[in-house]
PDB file of C-alpha atoms in Angstrom:
ATOM      1  CA  UNK A 125     -21.658  -1.552 -17.006  1.00 58.00           C
ATOM      2  CA  UNK A 126     -19.098  -0.418 -14.878  1.00 68.00           C
ATOM      3  CA  UNK A 127     -18.244   3.560 -15.122  1.00 80.00           C
ATOM      4  CA  UNK A 128     -15.417   3.177 -12.740  1.00 83.00           C
ATOM      5  CA  UNK A 129     -14.064  -0.161 -13.765  1.00 84.00           C
ATOM      6  CA  UNK A 130     -13.828   0.912 -17.334  1.00 87.00           C
ATOM      7  CA  UNK A 131     -11.415   3.627 -16.882  1.00 90.00           C
ATOM      8  CA  UNK A 132      -7.884   3.012 -17.690  1.00 92.00           C
ATOM      9  CA  UNK A 133      -5.474   3.585 -14.894  1.00 93.00           C
ATOM     10  CA  UNK A 134      -2.541   5.833 -15.846  1.00 94.00           C
ATOM     11  CA  UNK A 135       0.890   4.744 -14.123  1.00 94.00           C
ATOM     12  CA  UNK A 136       2.862   7.596 -12.583  1.00 92.00           C
ATOM     13  CA  UNK A 137       6.246   8.229 -13.369  1.00 92.00           C
ATOM     14  CA  UNK A 138       8.660   6.217 -11.018  1.00 91.00           C
ATOM     15  CA  UNK A 139       6.259   3.660 -10.452  1.00 93.00           C
ATOM     16  CA  UNK A 140       6.718   0.177 -11.965  1.00 94.00           C
ATOM     17  CA  UNK A 141       3.768  -2.290 -12.352  1.00 94.00           C
ATOM     18  CA  UNK A 142       4.055  -5.799 -12.974  1.00 94.00           C
ATOM     19  CA  UNK A 143       0.881  -8.161 -13.794  1.00 94.00           C
ATOM     20  CA  UNK A 144       1.200 -11.947 -13.689  1.00 92.00           C
ATOM     21  CA  UNK A 145      -2.090 -13.531 -14.106  1.00 88.00           C
ATOM     22  CA  UNK A 146      -4.096 -12.237 -11.341  1.00 90.00           C
ATOM     23  CA  UNK A 147      -1.568 -10.772  -9.120  1.00 94.00           C
ATOM     24  CA  UNK A 148      -0.481  -7.346  -9.394  1.00 95.00           C
ATOM     25  CA  UNK A 149       2.656  -5.894  -7.988  1.00 95.00           C
ATOM     26  CA  UNK A 150       3.540  -2.298  -7.685  1.00 95.00           C
ATOM     27  CA  UNK A 151       6.961  -0.564  -6.576  1.00 95.00           C
ATOM     28  CA  UNK A 152       7.705   2.905  -6.301  1.00 94.00           C
ATOM     29  CA  UNK A 153       9.522   5.449  -4.301  1.00 94.00           C
ATOM     30  CA  UNK A 154       7.715   4.740  -1.080  1.00 93.00           C
ATOM     31  CA  UNK A 155       7.912   0.796  -1.458  1.00 93.00           C
ATOM     32  CA  UNK A 156       6.346  -2.154  -2.929  1.00 94.00           C
ATOM     33  CA  UNK A 157       2.898  -3.753  -2.824  1.00 94.00           C
ATOM     34  CA  UNK A 158       1.504  -7.071  -4.144  1.00 95.00           C
ATOM     35  CA  UNK A 159      -2.063  -8.105  -4.347  1.00 95.00           C
ATOM     36  CA  UNK A 160      -3.720 -11.195  -5.544  1.00 96.00           C
ATOM     37  CA  UNK A 161      -7.237 -10.517  -7.283  1.00 94.00           C
ATOM     38  CA  UNK A 162     -10.127 -12.922  -8.206  1.00 93.00           C
ATOM     39  CA  UNK A 163      -9.408 -14.664 -11.473  1.00 92.00           C
ATOM     40  CA  UNK A 164     -12.750 -13.650 -13.026  1.00 92.00           C
ATOM     41  CA  UNK A 165     -11.207 -10.146 -13.594  1.00 93.00           C
ATOM     42  CA  UNK A 166      -8.661  -9.798 -16.220  1.00 93.00           C
ATOM     43  CA  UNK A 167      -5.769  -7.241 -15.713  1.00 94.00           C
ATOM     44  CA  UNK A 168      -3.459  -6.174 -18.496  1.00 93.00           C
ATOM     45  CA  UNK A 169      -0.855  -3.481 -18.743  1.00 93.00           C
ATOM     46  CA  UNK A 170      -0.490  -1.378 -21.944  1.00 91.00           C
ATOM     47  CA  UNK A 171       1.628   1.658 -23.049  1.00 88.00           C
ATOM     48  CA  UNK A 172       1.819   3.315 -19.532  1.00 90.00           C
ATOM     49  CA  UNK A 173      -1.769   2.354 -18.326  1.00 94.00           C
ATOM     50  CA  UNK A 174      -3.338  -0.530 -16.624  1.00 94.00           C
ATOM     51  CA  UNK A 175      -6.916  -1.861 -17.954  1.00 93.00           C
ATOM     52  CA  UNK A 176      -9.185  -3.985 -15.710  1.00 93.00           C
ATOM     53  CA  UNK A 177     -11.989  -6.005 -17.481  1.00 93.00           C
ATOM     54  CA  UNK A 178     -14.176  -8.699 -16.684  1.00 90.00           C
ATOM     55  CA  UNK A 179     -14.554 -12.180 -18.450  1.00 89.00           C
ATOM     56  CA  UNK A 180     -18.421 -12.401 -17.957  1.00 89.00           C
ATOM     57  CA  UNK A 181     -21.581 -10.640 -16.845  1.00 89.00           C
ATOM     58  CA  UNK A 182     -22.164 -12.661 -13.893  1.00 91.00           C
ATOM     59  CA  UNK A 183     -23.272 -10.492 -10.870  1.00 92.00           C
ATOM     60  CA  UNK A 184     -19.977 -11.509  -8.971  1.00 91.00           C
ATOM     61  CA  UNK A 185     -17.727 -10.128 -11.927  1.00 91.00           C
ATOM     62  CA  UNK A 186     -19.844  -7.247 -12.172  1.00 90.00           C
ATOM     63  CA  UNK A 187     -19.273  -6.201  -8.484  1.00 90.00           C
ATOM     64  CA  UNK A 188     -15.676  -7.039  -8.323  1.00 93.00           C
ATOM     65  CA  UNK A 189     -14.916  -4.683 -11.605  1.00 92.00           C
ATOM     66  CA  UNK A 190     -14.758  -1.371 -10.203  1.00 91.00           C
ATOM     67  CA  UNK A 191     -13.487  -2.647  -6.929  1.00 93.00           C
ATOM     68  CA  UNK A 192     -10.393  -4.414  -8.299  1.00 94.00           C
ATOM     69  CA  UNK A 193      -9.744  -1.119 -10.499  1.00 94.00           C
ATOM     70  CA  UNK A 194     -10.009   1.199  -7.463  1.00 95.00           C
ATOM     71  CA  UNK A 195      -7.974  -1.211  -5.320  1.00 95.00           C
ATOM     72  CA  UNK A 196      -4.999  -1.285  -8.088  1.00 95.00           C
ATOM     73  CA  UNK A 197      -5.383   2.798  -8.171  1.00 95.00           C
ATOM     74  CA  UNK A 198      -4.716   3.014  -4.050  1.00 96.00           C
ATOM     75  CA  UNK A 199      -1.765   0.741  -4.733  1.00 95.00           C
ATOM     76  CA  UNK A 200      -0.167   2.936  -7.532  1.00 95.00           C
ATOM     77  CA  UNK A 201      -1.318   5.900  -5.337  1.00 94.00           C
ATOM     78  CA  UNK A 202       0.502   4.467  -2.242  1.00 95.00           C
ATOM     79  CA  UNK A 203       3.558   3.374  -3.554  1.00 95.00           C
ATOM     80  CA  UNK A 204       4.058   6.838  -4.918  1.00 94.00           C
ATOM     81  CA  UNK A 205       2.800   9.369  -2.388  1.00 94.00           C
ATOM     82  CA  UNK A 206       1.564   7.258   0.456  1.00 94.00           C
ATOM     83  CA  UNK A 207      -1.258   7.880   3.011  1.00 96.00           C
ATOM     84  CA  UNK A 208      -1.953   9.306   6.344  1.00 96.00           C
ATOM     85  CA  UNK A 209      -4.685   9.189   9.030  1.00 96.00           C
ATOM     86  CA  UNK A 210      -4.527  11.734  11.701  1.00 97.00           C
ATOM     87  CA  UNK A 211      -5.909  11.318  15.225  1.00 96.00           C
ATOM     88  CA  UNK A 212      -6.542  13.870  17.872  1.00 95.00           C
ATOM     89  CA  UNK A 213      -6.376  13.118  21.563  1.00 95.00           C
ATOM     90  CA  UNK A 214      -9.105  15.193  23.637  1.00 93.00           C
ATOM     91  CA  UNK A 215      -9.173  15.296  27.405  1.00 91.00           C
ATOM     92  CA  UNK A 216      -7.574  16.555  30.598  1.00 91.00           C
ATOM     93  CA  UNK A 217      -4.407  14.345  31.017  1.00 90.00           C
ATOM     94  CA  UNK A 218      -4.737  12.532  27.909  1.00 93.00           C
ATOM     95  CA  UNK A 219      -1.629  12.558  25.845  1.00 94.00           C
ATOM     96  CA  UNK A 220       0.413  10.563  23.153  1.00 95.00           C
ATOM     97  CA  UNK A 221       4.095  10.161  23.170  1.00 94.00           C
ATOM     98  CA  UNK A 222       6.407   8.202  20.747  1.00 94.00           C
ATOM     99  CA  UNK A 223       9.186   5.799  22.224  1.00 93.00           C
ATOM    100  CA  UNK A 224      11.157   4.664  19.441  1.00 93.00           C
ATOM    101  CA  UNK A 225       8.832   3.425  16.739  1.00 92.00           C
ATOM    102  CA  UNK A 226       6.104   2.588  19.345  1.00 94.00           C
ATOM    103  CA  UNK A 227       3.074   4.714  20.425  1.00 95.00           C
ATOM    104  CA  UNK A 228       2.424   5.204  23.833  1.00 95.00           C
ATOM    105  CA  UNK A 229      -1.069   6.656  24.952  1.00 94.00           C
ATOM    106  CA  UNK A 230      -2.344   7.956  28.250  1.00 93.00           C
ATOM    107  CA  UNK A 231      -5.755   8.201  28.011  1.00 91.00           C
ATOM    108  CA  UNK A 232      -7.283   7.876  31.576  1.00 89.00           C
ATOM    109  CA  UNK A 233      -6.404   4.105  32.341  1.00 89.00           C
ATOM    110  CA  UNK A 234      -4.098   2.814  34.981  1.00 92.00           C
ATOM    111  CA  UNK A 235      -1.419   2.115  32.790  1.00 93.00           C
ATOM    112  CA  UNK A 236       0.034   3.489  29.683  1.00 93.00           C
ATOM    113  CA  UNK A 237      -0.927   1.741  26.366  1.00 93.00           C
ATOM    114  CA  UNK A 238       1.743   0.719  24.464  1.00 94.00           C
ATOM    115  CA  UNK A 239       1.002   0.066  20.734  1.00 94.00           C
ATOM    116  CA  UNK A 240       3.470  -1.512  18.258  1.00 95.00           C
ATOM    117  CA  UNK A 241       3.229  -0.312  14.644  1.00 94.00           C
ATOM    118  CA  UNK A 242       2.441  -2.957  11.959  1.00 93.00           C
ATOM    119  CA  UNK A 243       4.861  -3.504   9.250  1.00 91.00           C
ATOM    120  CA  UNK A 244       5.154  -0.426   6.778  1.00 90.00           C
ATOM    121  CA  UNK A 245       3.358   1.570   9.108  1.00 94.00           C
ATOM    122  CA  UNK A 246       4.889   4.701  11.189  1.00 95.00           C
ATOM    123  CA  UNK A 247       3.568   6.644  14.021  1.00 96.00           C
ATOM    124  CA  UNK A 248       4.464  10.455  14.288  1.00 95.00           C
ATOM    125  CA  UNK A 249       3.310  12.357  17.177  1.00 95.00           C
ATOM    126  CA  UNK A 250       2.629  16.330  16.964  1.00 93.00           C
ATOM    127  CA  UNK A 251       2.472  17.890  20.042  1.00 92.00           C
ATOM    128  CA  UNK A 252       0.915  15.870  23.079  1.00 91.00           C
ATOM    129  CA  UNK A 253      -2.629  15.506  21.372  1.00 93.00           C
ATOM    130  CA  UNK A 254      -1.974  14.644  17.562  1.00 95.00           C
ATOM    131  CA  UNK A 255      -0.998  11.178  16.328  1.00 96.00           C
ATOM    132  CA  UNK A 256      -0.304  10.926  12.374  1.00 97.00           C
ATOM    133  CA  UNK A 257      -0.119   7.170  10.787  1.00 97.00           C
ATOM    134  CA  UNK A 258       1.679   6.928   7.683  1.00 96.00           C
ATOM    135  CA  UNK A 259       2.241   3.977   5.248  1.00 96.00           C
ATOM    136  CA  UNK A 260       1.853   2.957   1.656  1.00 95.00           C
ATOM    137  CA  UNK A 261      -1.198   0.806   2.100  1.00 95.00           C
ATOM    138  CA  UNK A 262      -4.378   2.500   2.316  1.00 95.00           C
ATOM    139  CA  UNK A 263      -6.583  -0.330   3.905  1.00 96.00           C
ATOM    140  CA  UNK A 264      -3.980  -0.837   6.663  1.00 96.00           C
ATOM    141  CA  UNK A 265      -3.287   2.746   7.657  1.00 96.00           C
ATOM    142  CA  UNK A 266      -7.038   3.171   8.102  1.00 96.00           C
ATOM    143  CA  UNK A 267      -7.239  -0.239  10.051  1.00 96.00           C
ATOM    144  CA  UNK A 268      -4.420   1.107  12.104  1.00 96.00           C
ATOM    145  CA  UNK A 269      -6.144   4.302  12.914  1.00 96.00           C
ATOM    146  CA  UNK A 270      -9.353   2.491  13.805  1.00 96.00           C
ATOM    147  CA  UNK A 271      -7.683   0.250  15.905  1.00 96.00           C
ATOM    148  CA  UNK A 272      -6.087   2.984  17.938  1.00 96.00           C
ATOM    149  CA  UNK A 273      -9.308   5.146  18.104  1.00 96.00           C
ATOM    150  CA  UNK A 274     -11.235   1.957  19.432  1.00 95.00           C
ATOM    151  CA  UNK A 275      -8.666   2.269  22.715  1.00 94.00           C
ATOM    152  CA  UNK A 276     -10.791   5.115  23.703  1.00 94.00           C
ATOM    153  CA  UNK A 277     -13.773   6.391  21.263  1.00 94.00           C
ATOM    154  CA  UNK A 278     -15.014   9.648  22.167  1.00 94.00           C
ATOM    155  CA  UNK A 279     -17.284  10.128  25.158  1.00 92.00           C
ATOM    156  CA  UNK A 280     -20.850  11.136  24.233  1.00 91.00           C
ATOM    157  CA  UNK A 281     -21.465  13.436  27.225  1.00 92.00           C
ATOM    158  CA  UNK A 282     -17.944  15.175  27.597  1.00 91.00           C
ATOM    159  CA  UNK A 283     -16.361  14.388  24.315  1.00 90.00           C
ATOM    160  CA  UNK A 284     -13.196  12.985  25.890  1.00 93.00           C
ATOM    161  CA  UNK A 285     -11.318  10.357  23.843  1.00 94.00           C
ATOM    162  CA  UNK A 286      -9.357   9.853  20.821  1.00 95.00           C
ATOM    163  CA  UNK A 287     -11.157  11.062  17.589  1.00 95.00           C
ATOM    164  CA  UNK A 288     -10.013  11.608  13.720  1.00 96.00           C
ATOM    165  CA  UNK A 289      -8.923  15.149  12.901  1.00 95.00           C
ATOM    166  CA  UNK A 290     -12.276  16.967  11.965  1.00 92.00           C
ATOM    167  CA  UNK A 291     -14.500  14.340  13.406  1.00 91.00           C
ATOM    168  CA  UNK A 292     -17.566  16.162  14.997  1.00 92.00           C
ATOM    169  CA  UNK A 293     -18.807  14.329  18.136  1.00 91.00           C
ATOM    170  CA  UNK A 294     -22.427  15.143  18.792  1.00 92.00           C
ATOM    171  CA  UNK A 295     -22.735  15.599  22.340  1.00 91.00           C
ATOM    172  CA  UNK A 296     -25.673  14.413  24.666  1.00 90.00           C
ATOM    173  CA  UNK A 297     -27.302  16.694  27.268  1.00 87.00           C
ATOM    174  CA  UNK A 298     -26.698  15.248  30.816  1.00 80.00           C
ATOM    175  CA  UNK A 299     -29.240  14.813  33.766  1.00 80.00           C
ATOM    176  CA  UNK A 300     -29.217  18.470  34.508  1.00 74.00           C
ATOM    177  CA  UNK A 301     -30.635  19.371  31.128  1.00 62.00           C
ATOM    178  CA  UNK A 302     -33.235  16.634  31.144  1.00 59.00           C
ATOM    179  CA  UNK A 303     -34.428  17.687  34.710  1.00 67.00           C
ATOM    180  CA  UNK A 304     -34.878  21.476  33.484  1.00 68.00           C
ATOM    181  CA  UNK A 305     -37.021  20.492  30.607  1.00 65.00           C
ATOM    182  CA  UNK A 306     -39.477  18.661  32.911  1.00 58.00           C
TER     183      UNK A 306
END
């Protein structure tokens, strides 16, 4: 019995939900999202709530029950409030800037990296070393942030690179520290 899957999802004010078969469309002040789910999960809308139930007790159905409920909740949250991930750029000469809607990174390469935002994603640059990625699709915001971070992940010896805000990078001791121990 899925504890998460059995909870009804309250529909926030200002958000419209349309359920047609195994497809769910949410429309709110930030935009519109549509997603199709596995047909072994039934999705119904009653009195300002969305209820997710499974048709049988198969292993696949049980595993998709809580996942489907969480994905629908994330869709509702996204069209109402939106999502944001923040990245921090650490290093001498490393910086970010915004040209139009594109993000330009200078992170120790010979040429600046020019990154175009996916659809429904916005980049904001705070100062020269903070980048905020905003959007209504939680998965797309996280995936975009991870793709930007992968351009220059934090160095394990000096800590230089692109990291999530609040991410702790454990630094390794260098050769000098290894010689002192011996």
